[in-house]
CSV table of C-alpha atoms in Angstrom, one decimal:
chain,number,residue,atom,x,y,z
I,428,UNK,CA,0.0,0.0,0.0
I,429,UNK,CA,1.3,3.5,-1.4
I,430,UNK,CA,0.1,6.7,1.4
I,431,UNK,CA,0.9,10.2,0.3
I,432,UNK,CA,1.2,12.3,3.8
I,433,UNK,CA,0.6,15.7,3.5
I,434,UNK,CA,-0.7,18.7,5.6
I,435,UNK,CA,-0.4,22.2,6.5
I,436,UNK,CA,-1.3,23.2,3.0
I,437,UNK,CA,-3.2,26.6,4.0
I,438,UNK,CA,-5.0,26.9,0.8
I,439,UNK,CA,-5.9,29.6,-0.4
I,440,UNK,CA,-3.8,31.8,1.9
I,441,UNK,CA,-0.2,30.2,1.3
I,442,UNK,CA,-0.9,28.5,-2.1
I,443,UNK,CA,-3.8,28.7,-4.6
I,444,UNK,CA,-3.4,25.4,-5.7
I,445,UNK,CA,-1.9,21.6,-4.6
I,446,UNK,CA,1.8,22.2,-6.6
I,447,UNK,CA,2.6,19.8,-9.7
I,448,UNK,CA,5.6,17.5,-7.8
I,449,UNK,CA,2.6,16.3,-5.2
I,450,UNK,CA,0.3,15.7,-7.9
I,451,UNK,CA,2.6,13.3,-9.6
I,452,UNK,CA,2.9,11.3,-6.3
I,453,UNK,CA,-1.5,11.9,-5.5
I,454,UNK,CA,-2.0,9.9,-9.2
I,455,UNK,CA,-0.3,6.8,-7.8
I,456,UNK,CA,-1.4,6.9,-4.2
I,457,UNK,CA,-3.6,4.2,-2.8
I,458,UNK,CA,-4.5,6.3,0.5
I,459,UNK,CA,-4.0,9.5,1.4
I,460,UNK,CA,-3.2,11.2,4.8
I,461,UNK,CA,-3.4,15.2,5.5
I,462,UNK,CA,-2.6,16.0,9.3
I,463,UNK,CA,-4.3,19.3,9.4
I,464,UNK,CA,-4.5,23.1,8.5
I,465,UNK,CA,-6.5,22.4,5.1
I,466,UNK,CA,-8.4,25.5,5.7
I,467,UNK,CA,-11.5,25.0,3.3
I,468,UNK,CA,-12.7,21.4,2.6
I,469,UNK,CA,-11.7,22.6,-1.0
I,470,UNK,CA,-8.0,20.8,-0.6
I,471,UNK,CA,-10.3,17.7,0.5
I,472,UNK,CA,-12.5,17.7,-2.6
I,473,UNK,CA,-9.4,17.8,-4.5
I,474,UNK,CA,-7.3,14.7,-3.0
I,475,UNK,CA,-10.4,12.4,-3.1
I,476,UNK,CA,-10.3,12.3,-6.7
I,477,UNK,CA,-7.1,10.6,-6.0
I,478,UNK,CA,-7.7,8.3,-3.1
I,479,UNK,CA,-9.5,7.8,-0.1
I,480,UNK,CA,-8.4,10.6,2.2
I,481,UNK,CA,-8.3,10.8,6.3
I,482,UNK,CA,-7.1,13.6,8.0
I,483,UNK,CA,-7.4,16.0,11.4
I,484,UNK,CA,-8.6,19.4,11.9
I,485,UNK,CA,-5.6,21.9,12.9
I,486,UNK,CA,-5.8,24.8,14.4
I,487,UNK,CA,-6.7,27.3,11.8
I,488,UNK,CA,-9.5,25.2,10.6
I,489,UNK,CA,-12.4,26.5,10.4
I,490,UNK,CA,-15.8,25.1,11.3
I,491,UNK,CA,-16.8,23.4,7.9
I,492,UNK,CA,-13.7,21.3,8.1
I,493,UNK,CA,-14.0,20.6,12.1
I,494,UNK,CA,-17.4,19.3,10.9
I,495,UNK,CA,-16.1,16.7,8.6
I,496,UNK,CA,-12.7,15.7,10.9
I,497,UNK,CA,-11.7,14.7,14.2
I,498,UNK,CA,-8.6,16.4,16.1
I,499,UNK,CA,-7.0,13.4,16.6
I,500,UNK,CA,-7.8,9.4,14.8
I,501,UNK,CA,-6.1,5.7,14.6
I,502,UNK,CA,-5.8,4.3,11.3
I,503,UNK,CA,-5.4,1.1,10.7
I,504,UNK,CA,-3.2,-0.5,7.5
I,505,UNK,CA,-2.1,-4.5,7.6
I,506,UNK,CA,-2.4,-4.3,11.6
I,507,UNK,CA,0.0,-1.5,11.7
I,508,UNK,CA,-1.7,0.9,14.0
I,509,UNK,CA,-0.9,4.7,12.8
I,510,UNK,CA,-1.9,7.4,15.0
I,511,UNK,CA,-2.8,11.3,13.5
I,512,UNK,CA,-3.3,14.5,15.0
I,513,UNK,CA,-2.4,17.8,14.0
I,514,UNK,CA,0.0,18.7,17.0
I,515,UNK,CA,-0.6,22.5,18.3
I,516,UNK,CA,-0.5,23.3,21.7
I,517,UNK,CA,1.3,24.9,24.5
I,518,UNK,CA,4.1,24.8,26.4
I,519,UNK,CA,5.6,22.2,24.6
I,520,UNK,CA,7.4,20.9,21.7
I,521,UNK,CA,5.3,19.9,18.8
I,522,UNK,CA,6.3,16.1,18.7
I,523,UNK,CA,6.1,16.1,22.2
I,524,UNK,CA,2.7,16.9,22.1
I,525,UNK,CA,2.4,14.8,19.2
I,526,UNK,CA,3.2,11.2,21.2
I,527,UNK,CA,1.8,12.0,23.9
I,528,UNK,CA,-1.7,12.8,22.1
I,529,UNK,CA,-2.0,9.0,21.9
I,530,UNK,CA,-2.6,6.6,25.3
I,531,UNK,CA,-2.1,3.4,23.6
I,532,UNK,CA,1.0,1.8,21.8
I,533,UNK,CA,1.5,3.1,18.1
I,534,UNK,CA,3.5,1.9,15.3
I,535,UNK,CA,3.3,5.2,13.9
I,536,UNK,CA,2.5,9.1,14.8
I,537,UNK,CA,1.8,11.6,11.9
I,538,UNK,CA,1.3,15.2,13.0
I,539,UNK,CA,1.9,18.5,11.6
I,540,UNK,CA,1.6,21.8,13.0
I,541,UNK,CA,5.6,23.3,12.7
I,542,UNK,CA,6.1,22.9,8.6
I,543,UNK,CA,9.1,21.0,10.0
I,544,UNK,CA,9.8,18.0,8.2
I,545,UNK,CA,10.5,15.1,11.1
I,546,UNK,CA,10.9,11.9,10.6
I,547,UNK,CA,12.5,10.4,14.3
I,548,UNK,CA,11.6,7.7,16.2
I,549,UNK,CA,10.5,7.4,19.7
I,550,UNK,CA,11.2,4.5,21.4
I,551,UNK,CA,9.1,1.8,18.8
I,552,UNK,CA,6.6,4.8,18.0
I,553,UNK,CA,8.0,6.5,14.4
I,554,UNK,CA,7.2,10.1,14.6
I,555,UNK,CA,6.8,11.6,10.8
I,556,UNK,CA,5.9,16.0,10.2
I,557,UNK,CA,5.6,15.7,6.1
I,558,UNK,CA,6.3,19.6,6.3
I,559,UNK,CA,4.0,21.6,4.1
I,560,UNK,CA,3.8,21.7,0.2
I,561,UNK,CA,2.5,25.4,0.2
I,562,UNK,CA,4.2,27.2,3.5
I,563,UNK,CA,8.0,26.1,3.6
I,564,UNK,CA,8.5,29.0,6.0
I,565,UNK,CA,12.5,29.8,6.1
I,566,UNK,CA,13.0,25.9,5.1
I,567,UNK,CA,15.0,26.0,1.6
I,568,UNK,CA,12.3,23.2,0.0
I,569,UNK,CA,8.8,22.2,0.1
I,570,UNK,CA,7.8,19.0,1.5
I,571,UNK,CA,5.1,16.0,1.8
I,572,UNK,CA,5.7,12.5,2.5
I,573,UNK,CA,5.4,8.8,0.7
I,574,UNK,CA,4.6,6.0,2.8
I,575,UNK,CA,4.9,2.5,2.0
I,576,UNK,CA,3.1,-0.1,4.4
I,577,UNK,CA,3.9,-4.2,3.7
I,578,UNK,CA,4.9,-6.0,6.7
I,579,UNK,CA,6.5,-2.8,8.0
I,580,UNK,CA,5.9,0.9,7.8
I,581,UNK,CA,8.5,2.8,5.4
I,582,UNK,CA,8.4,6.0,5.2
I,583,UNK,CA,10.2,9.2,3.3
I,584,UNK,CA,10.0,12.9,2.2
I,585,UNK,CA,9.8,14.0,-0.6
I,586,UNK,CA,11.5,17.5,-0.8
I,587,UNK,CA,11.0,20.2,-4.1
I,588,UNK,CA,11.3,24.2,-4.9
């Protein structure tokens, strides 16, 4: 199973549209994953005719998108549990937040939130930030992820200008 991660896209504020390089990956995906920040249920209109899509709200969603998502969810892929939340907060850091929005063991924890792409792991528990395809901030690249799930979980970003 192919999983293009994305998030913090801020459409129509920090882009107008989903850029060309995560297009190319969408057309192949099997699943996709957006961990929050869409902004208008527009971005999700657009990835479903790709994929099935699940996703979080973040905090600069508004209410039509808090409607249609959760702030945090478990997903489930060949018994591999993967755990999803957005990530914003106080008084601490984002991936902090991040594992500990989650009571039960995880094989994975996507989150957003900073732009930052991350990709550590935490004890067993990999922690992956795809970054954002539309809002780089002062990082030199855009970014989204590509996840592969067989036995195991692989996972990678996929960095462009």
């Amino acid at each position: 199973m192919r999983i293009v991660i994305l998030g913090d896209t801020h459409i129509p504020k920090r882009g107008k549209e989903l850029p060309e390089r995560l297009i190319k990956e969408l057309s192949g995906a099997d699943h996709i994953i957006h961990t929050g920040d869409w902004i208008t249920m527009e971005v999700y209109d657009k990835l479903k005719c790709f994929a099935p899509v699940d996703g979080v709200y973040g905090n600069a969603d508004g209410e039509s998108v808090r409607e249609r998502f959760r702030d945090r969810e478990i997903l489930i892929f060949n018994n591999l549990k993967i755990g999803l939340v957005h990530g914003h907060g106080e008084k601490k850091t984002t991936e902090k937040r991040a594992i500990e929005a989650f009571d039960e063991n995880l094989d994975c924890v996507l989150f957003g939130h900073s732009h930052i792409p991350y990709l550590r792991y935490h004890y067993k528990t990999l922690l992956f930030n795809p970054g954002s395809v539309t809002d780089k901030r002062k990082l030199p690249f855009y970014s989204f992820g590509v996840m592969t799930i067989d036995k195991d979980i692989s996972v990678s970003h996929v960095f462009f200008t």
